[in-house]
CSV table of C-alpha atoms in Angstrom, one decimal:
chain,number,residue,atom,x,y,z
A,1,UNK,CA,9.5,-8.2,20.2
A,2,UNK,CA,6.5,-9.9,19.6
A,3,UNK,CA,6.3,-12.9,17.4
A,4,UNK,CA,4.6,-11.6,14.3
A,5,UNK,CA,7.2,-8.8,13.9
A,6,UNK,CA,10.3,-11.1,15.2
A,7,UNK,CA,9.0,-13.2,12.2
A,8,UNK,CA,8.8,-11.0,9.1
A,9,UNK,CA,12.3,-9.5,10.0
A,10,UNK,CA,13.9,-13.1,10.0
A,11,UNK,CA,11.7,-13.6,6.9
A,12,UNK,CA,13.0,-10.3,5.2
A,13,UNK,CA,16.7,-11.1,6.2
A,14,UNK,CA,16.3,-14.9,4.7
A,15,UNK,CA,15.1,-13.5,1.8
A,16,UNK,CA,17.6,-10.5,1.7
A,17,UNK,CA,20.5,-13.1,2.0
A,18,UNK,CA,18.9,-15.1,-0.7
A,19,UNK,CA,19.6,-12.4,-3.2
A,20,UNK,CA,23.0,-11.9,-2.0
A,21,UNK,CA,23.9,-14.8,-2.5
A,22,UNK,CA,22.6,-15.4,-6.2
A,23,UNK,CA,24.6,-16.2,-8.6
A,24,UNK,CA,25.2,-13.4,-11.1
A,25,UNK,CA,22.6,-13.4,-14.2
A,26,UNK,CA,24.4,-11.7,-17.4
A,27,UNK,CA,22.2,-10.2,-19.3
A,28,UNK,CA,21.9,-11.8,-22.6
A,29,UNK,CA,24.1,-10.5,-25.7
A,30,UNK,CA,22.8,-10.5,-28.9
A,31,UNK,CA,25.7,-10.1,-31.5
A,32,UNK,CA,24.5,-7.9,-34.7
A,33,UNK,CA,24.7,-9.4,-38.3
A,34,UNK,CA,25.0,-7.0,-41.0
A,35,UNK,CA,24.8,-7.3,-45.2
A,36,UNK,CA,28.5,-7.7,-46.8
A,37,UNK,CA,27.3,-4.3,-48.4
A,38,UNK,CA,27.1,-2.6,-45.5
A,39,UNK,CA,29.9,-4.5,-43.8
A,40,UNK,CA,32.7,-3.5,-46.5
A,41,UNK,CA,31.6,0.1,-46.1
A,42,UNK,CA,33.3,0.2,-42.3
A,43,UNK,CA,37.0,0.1,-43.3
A,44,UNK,CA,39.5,1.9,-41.8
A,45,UNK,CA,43.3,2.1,-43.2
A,46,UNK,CA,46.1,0.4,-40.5
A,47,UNK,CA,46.9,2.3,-37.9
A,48,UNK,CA,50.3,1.3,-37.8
A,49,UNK,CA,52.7,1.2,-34.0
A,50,UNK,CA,55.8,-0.1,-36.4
A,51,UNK,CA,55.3,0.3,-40.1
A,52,UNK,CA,54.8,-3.4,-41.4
A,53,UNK,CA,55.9,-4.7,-37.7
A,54,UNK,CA,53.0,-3.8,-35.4
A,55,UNK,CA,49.5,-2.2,-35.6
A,56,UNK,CA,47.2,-1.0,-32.8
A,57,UNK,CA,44.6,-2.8,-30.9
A,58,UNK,CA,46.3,-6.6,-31.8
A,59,UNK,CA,48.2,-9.4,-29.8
A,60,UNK,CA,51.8,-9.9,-30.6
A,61,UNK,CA,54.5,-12.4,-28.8
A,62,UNK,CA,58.1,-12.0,-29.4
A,63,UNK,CA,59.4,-15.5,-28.6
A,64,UNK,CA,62.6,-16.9,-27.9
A,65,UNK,CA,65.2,-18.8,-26.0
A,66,UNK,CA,67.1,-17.9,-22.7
A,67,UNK,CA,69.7,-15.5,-23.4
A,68,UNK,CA,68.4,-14.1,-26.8
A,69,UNK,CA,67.8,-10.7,-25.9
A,70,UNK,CA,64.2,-10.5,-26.0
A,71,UNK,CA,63.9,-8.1,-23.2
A,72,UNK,CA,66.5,-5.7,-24.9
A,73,UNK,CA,64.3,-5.7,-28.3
A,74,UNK,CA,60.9,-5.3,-26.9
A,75,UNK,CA,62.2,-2.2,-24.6
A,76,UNK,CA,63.9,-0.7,-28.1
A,77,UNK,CA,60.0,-1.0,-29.7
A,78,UNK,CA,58.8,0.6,-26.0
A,79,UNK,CA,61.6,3.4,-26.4
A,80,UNK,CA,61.2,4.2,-30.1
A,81,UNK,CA,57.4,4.3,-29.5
A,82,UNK,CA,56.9,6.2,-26.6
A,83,UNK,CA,59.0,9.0,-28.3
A,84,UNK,CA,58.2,9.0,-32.0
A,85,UNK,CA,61.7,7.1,-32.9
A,86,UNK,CA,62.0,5.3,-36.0
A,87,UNK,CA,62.6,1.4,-35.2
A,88,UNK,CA,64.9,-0.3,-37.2
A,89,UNK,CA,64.4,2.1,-40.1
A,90,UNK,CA,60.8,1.8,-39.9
A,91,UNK,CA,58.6,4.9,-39.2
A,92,UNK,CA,56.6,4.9,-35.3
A,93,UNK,CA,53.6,6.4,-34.3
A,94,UNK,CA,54.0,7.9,-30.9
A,95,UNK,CA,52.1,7.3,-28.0
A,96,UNK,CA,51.9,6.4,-24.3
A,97,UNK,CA,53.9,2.2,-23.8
A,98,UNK,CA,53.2,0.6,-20.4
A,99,UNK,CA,55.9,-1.9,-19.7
A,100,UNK,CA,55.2,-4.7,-17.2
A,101,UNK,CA,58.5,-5.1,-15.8
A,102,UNK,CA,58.7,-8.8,-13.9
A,103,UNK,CA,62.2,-9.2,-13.0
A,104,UNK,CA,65.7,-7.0,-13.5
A,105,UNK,CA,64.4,-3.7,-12.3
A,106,UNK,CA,68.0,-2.7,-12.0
A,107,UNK,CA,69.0,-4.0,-15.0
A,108,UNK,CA,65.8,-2.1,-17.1
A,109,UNK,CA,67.3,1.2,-15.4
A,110,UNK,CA,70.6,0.5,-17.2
A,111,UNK,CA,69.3,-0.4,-21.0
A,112,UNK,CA,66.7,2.5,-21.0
A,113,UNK,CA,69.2,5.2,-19.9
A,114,UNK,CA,71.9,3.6,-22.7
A,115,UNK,CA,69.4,3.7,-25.6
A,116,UNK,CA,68.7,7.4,-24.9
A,117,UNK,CA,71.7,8.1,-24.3
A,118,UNK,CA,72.9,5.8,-27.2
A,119,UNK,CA,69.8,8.0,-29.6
A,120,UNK,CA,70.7,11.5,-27.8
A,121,UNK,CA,67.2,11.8,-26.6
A,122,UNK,CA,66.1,13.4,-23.1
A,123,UNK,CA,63.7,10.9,-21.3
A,124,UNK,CA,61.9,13.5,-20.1
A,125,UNK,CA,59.9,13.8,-24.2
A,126,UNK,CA,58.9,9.9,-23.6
A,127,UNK,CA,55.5,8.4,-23.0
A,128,UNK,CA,57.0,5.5,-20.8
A,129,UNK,CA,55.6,4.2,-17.9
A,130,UNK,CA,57.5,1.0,-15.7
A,131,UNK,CA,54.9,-1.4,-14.1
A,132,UNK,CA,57.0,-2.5,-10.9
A,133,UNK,CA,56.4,-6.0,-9.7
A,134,UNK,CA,53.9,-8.5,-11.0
A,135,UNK,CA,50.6,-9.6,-10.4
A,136,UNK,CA,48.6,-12.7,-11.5
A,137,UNK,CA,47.2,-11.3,-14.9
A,138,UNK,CA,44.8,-14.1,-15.4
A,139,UNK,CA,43.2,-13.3,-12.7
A,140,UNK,CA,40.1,-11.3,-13.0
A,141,UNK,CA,39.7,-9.3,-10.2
A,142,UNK,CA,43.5,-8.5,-9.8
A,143,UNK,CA,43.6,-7.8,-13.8
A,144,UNK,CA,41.0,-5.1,-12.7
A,145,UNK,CA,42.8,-3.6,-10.0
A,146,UNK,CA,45.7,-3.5,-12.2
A,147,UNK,CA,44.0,-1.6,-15.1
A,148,UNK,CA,42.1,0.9,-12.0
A,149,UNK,CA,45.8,1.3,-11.2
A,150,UNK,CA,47.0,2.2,-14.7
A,151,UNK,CA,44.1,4.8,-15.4
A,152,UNK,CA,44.9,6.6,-11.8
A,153,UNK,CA,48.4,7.2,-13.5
A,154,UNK,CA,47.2,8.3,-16.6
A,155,UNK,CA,45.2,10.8,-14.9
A,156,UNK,CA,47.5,11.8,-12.0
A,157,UNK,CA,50.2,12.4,-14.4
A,158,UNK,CA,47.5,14.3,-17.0
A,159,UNK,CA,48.5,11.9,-20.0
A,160,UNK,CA,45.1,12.3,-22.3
A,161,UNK,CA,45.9,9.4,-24.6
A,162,UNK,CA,45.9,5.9,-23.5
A,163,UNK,CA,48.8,3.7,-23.5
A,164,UNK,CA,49.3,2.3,-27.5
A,165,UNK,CA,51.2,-0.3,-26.7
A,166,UNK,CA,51.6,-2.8,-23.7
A,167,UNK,CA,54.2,-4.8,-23.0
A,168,UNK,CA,54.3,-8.2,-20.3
A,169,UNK,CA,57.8,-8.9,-19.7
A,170,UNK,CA,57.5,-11.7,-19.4
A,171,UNK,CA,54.5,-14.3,-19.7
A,172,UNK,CA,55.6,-16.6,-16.7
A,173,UNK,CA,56.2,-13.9,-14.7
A,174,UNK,CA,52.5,-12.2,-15.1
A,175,UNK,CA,51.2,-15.9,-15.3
A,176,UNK,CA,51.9,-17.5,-11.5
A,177,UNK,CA,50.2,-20.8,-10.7
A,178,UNK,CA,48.9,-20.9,-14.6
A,179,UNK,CA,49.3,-24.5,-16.3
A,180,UNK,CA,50.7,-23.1,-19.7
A,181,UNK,CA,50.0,-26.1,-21.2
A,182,UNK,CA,46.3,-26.2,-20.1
A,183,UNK,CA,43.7,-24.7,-23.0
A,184,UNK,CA,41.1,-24.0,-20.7
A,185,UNK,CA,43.9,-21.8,-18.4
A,186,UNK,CA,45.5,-20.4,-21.4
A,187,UNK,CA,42.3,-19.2,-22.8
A,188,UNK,CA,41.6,-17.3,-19.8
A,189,UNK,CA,44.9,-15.0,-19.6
A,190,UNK,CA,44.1,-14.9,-23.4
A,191,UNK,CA,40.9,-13.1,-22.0
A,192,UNK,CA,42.3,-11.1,-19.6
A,193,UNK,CA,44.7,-9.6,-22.0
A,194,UNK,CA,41.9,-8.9,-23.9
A,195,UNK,CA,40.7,-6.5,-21.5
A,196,UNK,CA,43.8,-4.4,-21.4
A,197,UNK,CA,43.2,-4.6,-25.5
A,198,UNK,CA,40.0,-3.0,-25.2
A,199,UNK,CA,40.0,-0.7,-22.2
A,200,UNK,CA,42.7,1.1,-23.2
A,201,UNK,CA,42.9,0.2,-27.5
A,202,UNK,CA,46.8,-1.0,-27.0
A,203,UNK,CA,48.7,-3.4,-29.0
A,204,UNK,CA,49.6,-6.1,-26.3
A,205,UNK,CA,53.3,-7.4,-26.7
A,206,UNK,CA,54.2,-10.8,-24.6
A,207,UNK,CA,57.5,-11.7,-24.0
A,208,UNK,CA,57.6,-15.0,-23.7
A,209,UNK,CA,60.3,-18.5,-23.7
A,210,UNK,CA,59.9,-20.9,-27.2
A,211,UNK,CA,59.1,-24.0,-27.5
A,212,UNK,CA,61.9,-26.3,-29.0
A,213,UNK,CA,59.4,-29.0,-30.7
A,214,UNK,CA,57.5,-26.3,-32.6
A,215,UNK,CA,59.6,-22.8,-32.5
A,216,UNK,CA,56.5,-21.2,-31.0
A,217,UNK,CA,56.0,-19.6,-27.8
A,218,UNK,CA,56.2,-22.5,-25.1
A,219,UNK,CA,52.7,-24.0,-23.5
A,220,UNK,CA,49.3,-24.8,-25.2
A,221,UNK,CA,48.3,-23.8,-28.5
A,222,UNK,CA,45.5,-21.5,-27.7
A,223,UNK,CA,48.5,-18.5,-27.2
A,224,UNK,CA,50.0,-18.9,-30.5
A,225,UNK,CA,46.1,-19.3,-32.0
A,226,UNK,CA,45.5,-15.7,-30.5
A,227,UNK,CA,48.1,-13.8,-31.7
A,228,UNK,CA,47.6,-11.5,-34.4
A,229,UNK,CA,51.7,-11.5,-34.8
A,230,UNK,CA,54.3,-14.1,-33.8
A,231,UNK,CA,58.0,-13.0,-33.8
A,232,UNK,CA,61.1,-15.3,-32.6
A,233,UNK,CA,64.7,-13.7,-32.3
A,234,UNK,CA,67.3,-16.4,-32.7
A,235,UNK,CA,71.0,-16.4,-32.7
A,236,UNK,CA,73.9,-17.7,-34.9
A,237,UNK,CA,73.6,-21.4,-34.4
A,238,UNK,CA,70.2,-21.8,-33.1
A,239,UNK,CA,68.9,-23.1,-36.8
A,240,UNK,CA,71.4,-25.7,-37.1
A,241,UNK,CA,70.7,-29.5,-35.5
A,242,UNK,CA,75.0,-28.8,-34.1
A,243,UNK,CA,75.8,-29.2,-30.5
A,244,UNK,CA,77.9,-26.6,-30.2
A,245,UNK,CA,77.3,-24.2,-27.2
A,246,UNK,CA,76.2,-20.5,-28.3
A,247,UNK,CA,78.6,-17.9,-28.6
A,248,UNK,CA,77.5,-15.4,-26.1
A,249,UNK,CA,80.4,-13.0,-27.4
A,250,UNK,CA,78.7,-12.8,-30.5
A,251,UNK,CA,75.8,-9.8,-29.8
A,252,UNK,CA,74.3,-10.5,-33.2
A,253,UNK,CA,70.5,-11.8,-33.2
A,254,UNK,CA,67.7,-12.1,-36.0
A,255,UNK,CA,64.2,-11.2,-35.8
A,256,UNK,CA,61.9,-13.5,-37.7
A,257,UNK,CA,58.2,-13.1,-38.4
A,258,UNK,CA,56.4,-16.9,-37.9
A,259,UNK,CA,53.0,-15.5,-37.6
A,260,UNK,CA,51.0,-12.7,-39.4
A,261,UNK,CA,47.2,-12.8,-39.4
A,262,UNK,CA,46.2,-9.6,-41.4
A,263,UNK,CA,49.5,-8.5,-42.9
A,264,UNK,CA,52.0,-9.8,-45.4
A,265,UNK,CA,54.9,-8.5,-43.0
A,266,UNK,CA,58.3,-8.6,-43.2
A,267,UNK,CA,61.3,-9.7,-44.1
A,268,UNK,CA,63.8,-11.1,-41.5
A,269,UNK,CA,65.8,-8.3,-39.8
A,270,UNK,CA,69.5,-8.9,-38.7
A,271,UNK,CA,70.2,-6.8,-35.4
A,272,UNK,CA,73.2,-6.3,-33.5
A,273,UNK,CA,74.3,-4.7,-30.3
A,274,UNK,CA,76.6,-1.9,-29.4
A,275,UNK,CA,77.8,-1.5,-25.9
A,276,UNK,CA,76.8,1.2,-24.3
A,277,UNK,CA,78.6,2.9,-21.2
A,278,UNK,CA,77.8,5.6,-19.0
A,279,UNK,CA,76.8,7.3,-15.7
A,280,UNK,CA,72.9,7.7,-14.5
A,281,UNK,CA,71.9,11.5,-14.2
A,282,UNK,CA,71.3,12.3,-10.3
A,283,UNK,CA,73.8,13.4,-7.7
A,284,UNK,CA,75.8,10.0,-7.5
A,285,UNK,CA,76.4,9.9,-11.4
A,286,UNK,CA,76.3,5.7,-10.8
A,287,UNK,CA,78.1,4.2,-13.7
A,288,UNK,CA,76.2,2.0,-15.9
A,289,UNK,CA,76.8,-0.1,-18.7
A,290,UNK,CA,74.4,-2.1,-21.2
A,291,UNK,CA,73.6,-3.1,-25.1
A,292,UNK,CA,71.1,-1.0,-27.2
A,293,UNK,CA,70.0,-2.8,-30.8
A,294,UNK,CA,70.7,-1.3,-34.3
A,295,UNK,CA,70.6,-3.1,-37.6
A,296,UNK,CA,73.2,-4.9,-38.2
A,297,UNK,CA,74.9,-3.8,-41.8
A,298,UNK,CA,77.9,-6.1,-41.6
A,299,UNK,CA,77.5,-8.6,-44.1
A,300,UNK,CA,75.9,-5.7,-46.2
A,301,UNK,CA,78.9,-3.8,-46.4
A,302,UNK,CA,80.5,-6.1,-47.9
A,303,UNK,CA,78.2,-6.2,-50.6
A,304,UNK,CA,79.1,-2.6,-51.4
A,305,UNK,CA,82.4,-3.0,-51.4
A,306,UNK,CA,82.0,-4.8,-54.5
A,307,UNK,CA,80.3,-2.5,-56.2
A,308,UNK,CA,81.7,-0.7,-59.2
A,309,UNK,CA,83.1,2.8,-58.6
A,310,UNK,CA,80.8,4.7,-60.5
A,311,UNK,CA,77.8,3.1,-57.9
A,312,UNK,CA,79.6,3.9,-54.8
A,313,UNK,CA,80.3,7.5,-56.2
A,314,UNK,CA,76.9,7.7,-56.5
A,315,UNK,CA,75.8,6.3,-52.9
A,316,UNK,CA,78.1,8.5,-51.8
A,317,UNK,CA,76.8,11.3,-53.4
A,318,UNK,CA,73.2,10.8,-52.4
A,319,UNK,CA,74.7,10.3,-48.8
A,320,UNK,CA,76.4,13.8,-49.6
A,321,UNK,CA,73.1,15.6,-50.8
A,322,UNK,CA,70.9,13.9,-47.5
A,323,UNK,CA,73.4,16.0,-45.5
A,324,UNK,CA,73.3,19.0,-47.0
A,325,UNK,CA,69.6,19.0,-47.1
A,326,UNK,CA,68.0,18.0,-44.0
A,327,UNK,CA,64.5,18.0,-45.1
A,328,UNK,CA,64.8,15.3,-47.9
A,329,UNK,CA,62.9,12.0,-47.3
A,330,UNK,CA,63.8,8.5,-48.6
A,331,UNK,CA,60.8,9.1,-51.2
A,332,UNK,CA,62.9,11.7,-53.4
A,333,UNK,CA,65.5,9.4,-53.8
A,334,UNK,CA,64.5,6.4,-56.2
A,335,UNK,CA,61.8,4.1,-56.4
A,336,UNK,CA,63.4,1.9,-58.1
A,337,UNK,CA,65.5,0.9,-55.2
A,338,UNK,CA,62.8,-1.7,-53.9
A,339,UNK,CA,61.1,-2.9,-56.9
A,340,UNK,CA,59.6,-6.4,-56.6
A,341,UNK,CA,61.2,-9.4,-57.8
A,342,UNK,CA,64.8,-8.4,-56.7
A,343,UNK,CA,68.0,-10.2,-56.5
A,344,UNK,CA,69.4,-11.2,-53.3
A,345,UNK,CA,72.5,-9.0,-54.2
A,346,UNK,CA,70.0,-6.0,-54.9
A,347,UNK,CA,68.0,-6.4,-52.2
A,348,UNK,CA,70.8,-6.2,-50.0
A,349,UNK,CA,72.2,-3.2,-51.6
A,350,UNK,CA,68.7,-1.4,-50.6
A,351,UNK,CA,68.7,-2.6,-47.5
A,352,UNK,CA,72.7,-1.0,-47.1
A,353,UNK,CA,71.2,2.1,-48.4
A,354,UNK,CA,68.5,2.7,-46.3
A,355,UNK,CA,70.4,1.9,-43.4
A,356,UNK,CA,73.2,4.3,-44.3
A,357,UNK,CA,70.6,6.7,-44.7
A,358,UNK,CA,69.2,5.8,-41.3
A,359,UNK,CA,72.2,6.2,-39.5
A,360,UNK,CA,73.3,9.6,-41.3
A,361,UNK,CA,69.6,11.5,-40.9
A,362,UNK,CA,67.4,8.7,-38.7
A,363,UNK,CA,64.7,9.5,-41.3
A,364,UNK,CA,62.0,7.3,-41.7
A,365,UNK,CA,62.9,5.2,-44.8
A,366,UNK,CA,59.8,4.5,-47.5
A,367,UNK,CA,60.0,4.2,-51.3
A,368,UNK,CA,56.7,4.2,-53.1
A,369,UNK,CA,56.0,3.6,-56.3
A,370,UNK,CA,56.7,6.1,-58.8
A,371,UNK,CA,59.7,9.0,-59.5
A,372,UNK,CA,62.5,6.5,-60.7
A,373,UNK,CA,65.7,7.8,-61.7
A,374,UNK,CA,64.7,11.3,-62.4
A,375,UNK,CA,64.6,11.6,-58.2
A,376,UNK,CA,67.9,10.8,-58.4
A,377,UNK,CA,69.0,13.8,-60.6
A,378,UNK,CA,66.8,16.1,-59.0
A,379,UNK,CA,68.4,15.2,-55.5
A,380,UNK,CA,71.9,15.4,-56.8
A,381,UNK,CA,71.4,18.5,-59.1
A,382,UNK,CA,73.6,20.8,-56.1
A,383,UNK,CA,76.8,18.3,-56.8
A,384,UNK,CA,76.0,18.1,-60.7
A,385,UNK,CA,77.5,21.6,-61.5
A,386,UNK,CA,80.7,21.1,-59.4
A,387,UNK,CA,82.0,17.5,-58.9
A,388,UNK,CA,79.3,15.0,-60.6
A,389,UNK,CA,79.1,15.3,-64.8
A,390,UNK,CA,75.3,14.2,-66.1
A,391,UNK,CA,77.8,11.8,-68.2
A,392,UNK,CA,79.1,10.4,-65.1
A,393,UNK,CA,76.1,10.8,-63.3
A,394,UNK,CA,73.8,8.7,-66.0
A,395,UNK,CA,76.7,6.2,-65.9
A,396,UNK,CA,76.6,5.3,-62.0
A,397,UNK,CA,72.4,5.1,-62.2
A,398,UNK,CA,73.1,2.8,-65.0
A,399,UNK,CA,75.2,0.3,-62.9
A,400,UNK,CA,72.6,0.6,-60.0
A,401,UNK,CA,69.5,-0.2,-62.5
A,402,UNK,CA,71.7,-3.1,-64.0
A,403,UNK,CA,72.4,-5.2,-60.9
C-alpha cells in the first residue's frame, strides 16, 4: 500500500473511532408554556383503577412491616383488577396487571388460585401476567430489556391493551446494590419507574418495608416525595408504644391512606382474612391452602345488633328485595345512607350495609346524591303488599334517619 493511501485510511479510521466514541449529545427540549385559559380547557375526569383508592398513570406504595400481609393485599387489587372485580366494595376498571414477582413463586401459586376459587371466578377471564425473577429496575438498560420483554408478551399472547396497573413486589427485591437511603440512587429508580408509567400508561404499585421513625416506606425521602398515593397496612398492636409481640393468630389488618396528592381518598378500611383450602387444577390435584382478604364487618355487626327491630326489619328487607332483583344497584337504595357529617354509629351502620350488600350481590356500592327515602319504598314496594305495612315501613326509615 503506498503511503498516501495507508495514510487517509488510518486517518479515516481515527476519525471514525472519534465519533464512536462521543459522548451522546441530547437534543435540546424545550418545555411548552401555555395561558391558564387554555390550560384549564385540557381536563379530563379520573380515570379510576379502584374507585377513590387508585387512578391510572400514578405512583403508589403500599407500605408496611414484615409479616403484614402486604403481598396478599396488593395481589387481591391485581386479581380484582385484571378481572373487573369489585375491591373491597369499591367498583374496578378492568384491564391487563403485570406483577413483578421477587420471591415466593410457590407461595403466589397458592393465594391466586384461593382468591378465585374463594370469588368463583375461572382464571382463564383474567388479564394477569407473573413477572418470574427479578432484575435491577434502576438500571437503565436492563429496565429496557425488561419493558422489550413485557411488550413481546403482550403481542405474543394478542392482548391489545397495555397493562393498567403494575405491581413490584417488592422494592428491595427489584432494587439490588441500590443505597435506599441515597437521593441521588433513589431518584433514579424513581426514573426508571417512570418509564414503565409512560410506556405502557400503568399505575405503578411498590410494595415496599416502613420505616419505624416516620411510618413511611423505609430509605430516602425522594420515594415517599414521588408517590402520588402512600398506603400502610398495620396490625392490632402496631399503633401502640406496648412491647407486646404481635399476634400472628389474629388475620385482621388495616389499610390506612398517609399520602394522597390529587385526591381526598379514603377512609381507613378494616380487612380480614379467611382461610382458604383446596387442590390446584392439573392431573396431580396438589393440595393447597392460603388467606384471601375481605372486609372485615366484625365490630360492625355488633353495631346492628343494637339496632331497634323496626331498623333491622328493614335492612333485612332491603337485603330481601337485592335478592329478588338482581339488577338493582346500591344507587336505588337511599342516599341518605352516606350523607356528610355522620356519626360514628351511622357511619358504621353504612359501612355494615354496603358490605352486606357486597357480600349478598358483589355489586359495586355508590350512593349519590339525590332519591332519599322515596328509593327505599320504591325498592321495597314487592314486600309492601304482603309482609311490610307503609305504617311499619315509614316507621323503620324513621329510626334509620334518626340515628
Amino acid at each position: 500500500m503506498k503511503y498516501e493511501s495507508f495514510r487517509h485510511s488510518y486517518r479515516s479510521y481515527f476519525q471514525l473511532k472519534q465519533v464512536a466514541f462521543m459522548p451522546l449529545i441530547k437534543p435540546n427540549i424545550t418545555p411548552e408554556t401555555v395561558t391558564i385559559s387554555s390550560f384549564l380547557e385540557d381536563v379530563k375526569p379520573t380515570d379510576w383503577l379502584i374507585e377513590s383508592v387508585l387512578d391510572k398513570g400514578t405512583l403508589a406504595a403500599l407500605v408496611a412491616q414484615p409479616s403484614r400481609f402486604k403481598s396478599f393485599v396488593a395481589l387481591s387489587m391485581a386479581c380484582s383488577i385484571s378481572t373487573g372485580t369489585p375491591w373491597m366494595g369499591k367498583p374496578t376498571t378492568k384491564g391487563p396487571v403485570v406483577l413483578l414477582a421477587g420471591e415466593g413463586l410457590q407461595g403466589i401459586k397458592s393465594r391466586t388460585r384461593a382468591w378465585f376459587d374463594h370469588h368463583d371466578i375461572d382464571e382463564s377471564t383474567s388479564q394477569l401476567m407473573i413477572t418470574k425473577g427479578t432484575f435491577a429496575a434502576q438500571d437503565d438498560t436492563q429496565m429496557g430489556c425488561y419493558i422489550r420483554s413485557v411488550e413481546e408478551v403482550l403481542k405474543t399472547h394478542r392482548v391489545t391493551q397495555s397493562p393498567s396497573l403494575i405491581i413490584v413486589d417488592t422494592y428491595s427485591r427489584y432494587a439490588a446494590s441500590l443505597d435506599e437511603n441515597s437521593a441521588s440512587e433513589t431518584a433514579g429508580m424513581i426514573a426508571q419507574l417512570g418509564r414503565l408509567q409512560s410506556r405502557f400508561g400503568a399505575t405503578v404499585l411498590v410494595v415496599h418495608h416502613v420505616s419505624k421513625a416516620t411510618g413511611d416506606a423505609r430509605g430516602s425521602s425522594a420515594f415517599v416525595g414521588a408517590l402520588d398515593w402512600q398506603y400502610s397496612l398495620v396490625r392490632n398492636g402496631d399503633e401502640t408504644t406496648s412491647s407486646s409481640p404481635i399476634d400472628l393468630r389474629d388475620l385482621r389488618v388495616k389499610l390506612k391512606l398517609t399520602k394522597s396528592k390529587d385526591h381526598g381518598g379514603i377512609d381507613p378500611l378494616p380487612l380480614k382474612a379467611t382461610i382458604v383450602e383446596g387442590h390446584h387444577k392439573g392431573i396431580a390435584k396438589v393440595p393447597y391452602n392460603s388467606l384471601v382478604f375481605d372486609l372485615d364487618f366484625g365490630d360492625i355487626e355488633s353495631v346492628y345488633d343494637g339496632l331497634g327491630s323496626a331498623t333491622r326489619d328493614t335492612l333485612q328487607f332491603i337485603l330481601m328485595a337485592l335478592d329478588a332483583n338482581p339488577d338493582v344497584t346500591a344507587k336505588k337504595i337511599a342516599s341518605d345512607l352516606c350523607r356528610p357529617n355522620l356519626s360514628q354509629e351511622y357511619r358504621m351502620l353504612c359501612d355494615w350495609l354496603k358490605g352486606r350488600i357486597q357480600l349478598h350481590q358483589d355489586l359495586h356500592v355508590t350512593f349519590p346524591d339525590g332519591q332519599g327515602f322515596a328509593a327505599f319504598k320504591q325498592l321495597l314496594q314487592p314486600f309492601m303488599d304482603n309482609d311490610l305495612p307503609e305504617a311499619k315501613l315509614t316507621k323503620s326509615l324513621q329510626d334509620i334517619d334518626d340515628l
